[in-house]
Amino acid sequence: MKKILPFILLALVAIPTGLWVAQTVFAPEPAQAKALDFSLPDMDGKMHSLSGWRDKVVVLNFWATWCPPCREEIPDFIQLQKLYGKAGVQVIGLAVDNLEEVKAFYQAEGMNYPVLIGEQDAFNILAQFGETTGSLPYTVVLNTEGKIVAHKLGALDLPRMEALIKPHLNPPLAGVATLP
């Protein structure tokens, strides 16, 4: 009995800790949580308001060109926009970066979705969406009513992105093919 007691105690600590980590690493937001509205310029200086995309399932991605995990997930956001744009999904990049760096990266990567330039203001918006440490990348999913339905700190891949958006499409898409 003395030999298994440490394992039982470890399990009593590890299981609740594991559940807490699972809930905080990918934590759906309550459906009633309305997203903050903000306005920022795009790369051409035209102002855009988040509420302007209210009729879409919005995937709002906070990123920077100097952030390696951000750079790694960009191709999957490009694919997500290609696959689901016509189904009502709008990926929006919110760059925590300067205009010149973002423009060069956008063109080099062939990005196909709007990028808003937040520079230092983006950190305030990031905090208002729940990421108070300033860590990137950070992604928020909003349903067509502008309510926060999920958020994720850290890089996402295409299958996880699809799992986040499909329940919020109208009608919900369960069997949409993904690219290899």
Short mmCIF file of C-alpha atoms in Angstrom, two decimals:
data_model
loop_
_atom_site.label_atom_id
_atom_site.label_comp_id
_atom_site.label_asym_id
_atom_site.label_seq_id
_atom_site.Cartn_x
_atom_site.Cartn_y
_atom_site.Cartn_z
CA MET A 1 0.00 0.00 0.00
CA LYS A 2 2.88 2.38 0.82
CA LYS A 3 4.25 1.87 -2.69
CA ILE A 4 1.06 2.96 -4.48
CA LEU A 5 0.15 5.81 -2.15
CA PRO A 6 2.46 8.31 -3.93
CA PHE A 7 0.84 7.37 -7.26
CA ILE A 8 -2.64 7.89 -5.86
CA LEU A 9 -1.65 11.28 -4.47
CA LEU A 10 -0.05 12.22 -7.79
CA ALA A 11 -3.24 11.24 -9.63
CA LEU A 12 -5.35 13.32 -7.24
CA VAL A 13 -3.24 16.36 -8.11
CA ALA A 14 -2.59 15.61 -11.81
CA ILE A 15 -6.18 14.97 -12.92
CA PRO A 16 -7.65 18.30 -11.73
CA THR A 17 -4.55 20.12 -12.95
CA GLY A 18 -4.86 18.50 -16.37
CA LEU A 19 -8.53 19.46 -16.58
CA TRP A 20 -7.71 23.05 -15.63
CA VAL A 21 -4.96 23.24 -18.28
CA ALA A 22 -7.29 21.78 -20.94
CA GLN A 23 -9.94 24.37 -20.11
CA THR A 24 -7.57 27.34 -20.12
CA VAL A 25 -5.49 26.43 -23.18
CA PHE A 26 -8.62 26.24 -25.32
CA ALA A 27 -11.46 27.82 -23.47
CA PRO A 28 -14.77 28.52 -25.17
CA GLU A 29 -16.26 31.80 -24.09
CA PRO A 30 -19.82 32.06 -22.83
CA ALA A 31 -22.18 32.66 -25.75
CA GLN A 32 -23.38 35.92 -24.22
CA ALA A 33 -19.89 37.53 -24.24
CA LYS A 34 -20.12 40.36 -26.78
CA ALA A 35 -16.91 41.27 -28.52
CA LEU A 36 -15.43 44.70 -28.05
CA ASP A 37 -15.82 46.87 -31.13
CA PHE A 38 -12.77 48.75 -32.32
CA SER A 39 -11.56 50.52 -35.44
CA LEU A 40 -8.09 50.27 -36.94
CA PRO A 41 -6.57 51.08 -40.32
CA ASP A 42 -5.75 48.46 -42.94
CA MET A 43 -2.48 48.55 -44.88
CA ASP A 44 -3.85 51.30 -47.16
CA GLY A 45 -4.89 53.48 -44.22
CA LYS A 46 -8.62 52.81 -44.60
CA MET A 47 -10.35 52.47 -41.23
CA HIS A 48 -12.28 49.28 -40.49
CA SER A 49 -14.52 48.50 -37.56
CA LEU A 50 -14.87 44.96 -36.23
CA SER A 51 -18.64 45.41 -36.28
CA GLY A 52 -18.40 45.78 -40.06
CA TRP A 53 -17.99 42.00 -40.26
CA ARG A 54 -20.89 41.25 -37.89
CA ASP A 55 -22.71 38.99 -40.38
CA LYS A 56 -19.67 36.70 -40.68
CA VAL A 57 -18.01 34.12 -38.46
CA VAL A 58 -14.90 36.14 -37.65
CA VAL A 59 -11.55 34.57 -36.89
CA LEU A 60 -9.56 37.45 -35.37
CA ASN A 61 -5.86 36.62 -35.19
CA PHE A 62 -3.44 38.82 -33.24
CA TRP A 63 0.03 38.34 -34.73
CA ALA A 64 3.36 39.97 -35.60
CA THR A 65 6.00 39.41 -38.26
CA TRP A 66 8.65 38.95 -35.56
CA CYS A 67 6.68 36.11 -33.89
CA PRO A 68 7.77 32.64 -35.17
CA PRO A 69 4.56 30.77 -34.16
CA CYS A 70 2.52 33.55 -35.79
CA ARG A 71 4.43 33.17 -39.04
CA GLU A 72 3.97 29.38 -38.95
CA GLU A 73 0.17 29.54 -38.67
CA ILE A 74 -0.37 32.15 -41.42
CA PRO A 75 -0.51 29.54 -44.27
CA ASP A 76 -3.33 27.76 -42.41
CA PHE A 77 -5.27 31.02 -42.04
CA ILE A 78 -4.82 31.57 -45.78
CA GLN A 79 -6.24 28.07 -46.41
CA LEU A 80 -9.09 28.66 -43.97
CA GLN A 81 -10.10 31.82 -45.84
CA LYS A 82 -9.92 29.98 -49.19
CA LEU A 83 -12.00 27.07 -47.96
CA TYR A 84 -14.63 28.89 -45.90
CA GLY A 85 -14.79 32.47 -47.17
CA LYS A 86 -17.81 31.71 -49.35
CA ALA A 87 -19.46 29.94 -46.40
CA GLY A 88 -19.40 33.13 -44.32
CA VAL A 89 -16.03 33.02 -42.57
CA GLN A 90 -13.82 36.09 -42.42
CA VAL A 91 -10.26 35.81 -41.16
CA ILE A 92 -8.91 39.14 -39.95
CA GLY A 93 -5.31 39.66 -38.95
CA LEU A 94 -4.58 42.25 -36.31
CA ALA A 95 -0.89 43.05 -36.60
CA VAL A 96 0.99 44.04 -33.49
CA ASP A 97 3.66 45.42 -35.80
CA ASN A 98 4.59 48.35 -38.02
CA LEU A 99 3.10 48.98 -41.44
CA GLU A 100 6.24 48.44 -43.54
CA GLU A 101 7.04 45.04 -42.01
CA VAL A 102 3.43 43.89 -42.35
CA LYS A 103 3.15 44.98 -45.99
CA ALA A 104 6.32 43.12 -46.96
CA PHE A 105 5.25 39.96 -45.13
CA TYR A 106 1.68 40.13 -46.51
CA GLN A 107 2.93 40.29 -50.09
CA ALA A 108 5.63 37.64 -49.62
CA GLU A 109 3.17 35.16 -48.09
CA GLY A 110 0.26 35.86 -50.45
CA MET A 111 -2.13 36.58 -47.61
CA ASN A 112 -5.77 36.67 -48.78
CA TYR A 113 -7.55 38.28 -45.85
CA PRO A 114 -7.61 41.77 -44.38
CA VAL A 115 -4.90 42.79 -41.98
CA LEU A 116 -5.43 45.72 -39.65
CA ILE A 117 -2.43 47.60 -38.35
CA GLY A 118 -2.58 47.90 -34.60
CA GLU A 119 1.02 48.61 -33.68
CA GLN A 120 1.07 49.38 -29.93
CA ASP A 121 -2.73 49.96 -29.78
CA ALA A 122 -3.15 46.27 -30.60
CA PHE A 123 -1.84 45.32 -27.15
CA ASN A 124 -4.71 47.26 -25.53
CA ILE A 125 -7.22 45.50 -27.79
CA LEU A 126 -5.51 42.16 -27.12
CA ALA A 127 -5.94 42.68 -23.37
CA GLN A 128 -9.60 43.59 -23.81
CA PHE A 129 -10.09 40.27 -25.63
CA GLY A 130 -8.66 38.38 -22.66
CA GLU A 131 -4.91 38.05 -23.31
CA THR A 132 -3.39 40.29 -20.65
CA THR A 133 0.20 39.02 -20.87
CA GLY A 134 0.69 40.36 -24.41
CA SER A 135 1.59 36.91 -25.73
CA LEU A 136 1.18 36.02 -29.39
CA PRO A 137 -0.35 34.51 -31.40
CA TYR A 138 -3.82 34.88 -29.95
CA THR A 139 -6.99 34.00 -31.86
CA VAL A 140 -10.60 34.87 -31.06
CA VAL A 141 -13.62 33.40 -32.86
CA LEU A 142 -16.80 35.46 -33.05
CA ASN A 143 -20.15 34.14 -34.24
CA THR A 144 -22.37 36.03 -36.69
CA GLU A 145 -23.91 38.00 -33.82
CA GLY A 146 -20.50 39.30 -32.74
CA LYS A 147 -20.33 37.10 -29.65
CA ILE A 148 -17.06 35.52 -28.58
CA VAL A 149 -17.41 31.76 -28.89
CA ALA A 150 -13.76 30.69 -28.48
CA HIS A 151 -10.26 31.98 -27.90
CA LYS A 152 -6.84 30.37 -28.08
CA LEU A 153 -3.38 31.47 -27.03
CA GLY A 154 -0.72 29.86 -29.23
CA ALA A 155 -0.51 28.68 -32.79
CA LEU A 156 -3.43 26.90 -34.46
CA ASP A 157 -3.42 24.48 -37.36
CA LEU A 158 -6.11 24.09 -40.01
CA PRO A 159 -7.98 21.15 -38.41
CA ARG A 160 -8.28 23.01 -35.10
CA MET A 161 -9.39 26.18 -36.91
CA GLU A 162 -12.07 24.20 -38.74
CA ALA A 163 -13.29 22.66 -35.49
CA LEU A 164 -13.69 26.16 -34.05
CA ILE A 165 -15.69 27.65 -36.92
CA LYS A 166 -17.87 24.82 -38.24
CA PRO A 167 -20.44 24.83 -35.42
CA HIS A 168 -21.07 28.54 -36.00
CA LEU A 169 -21.70 28.46 -39.74
CA ASN A 170 -25.27 28.58 -40.93
CA PRO A 171 -26.05 25.80 -41.59
CA PRO A 172 -23.29 24.15 -39.54
CA LEU A 173 -20.81 22.35 -41.76
CA ALA A 174 -19.68 18.97 -40.54
CA GLY A 175 -18.33 17.39 -43.70
CA VAL A 176 -16.56 20.13 -45.62
CA ALA A 177 -13.45 18.74 -47.25
CA THR A 178 -10.10 20.16 -46.24
CA LEU A 179 -7.07 20.56 -48.42
CA PRO A 180 -4.26 18.04 -47.95
#
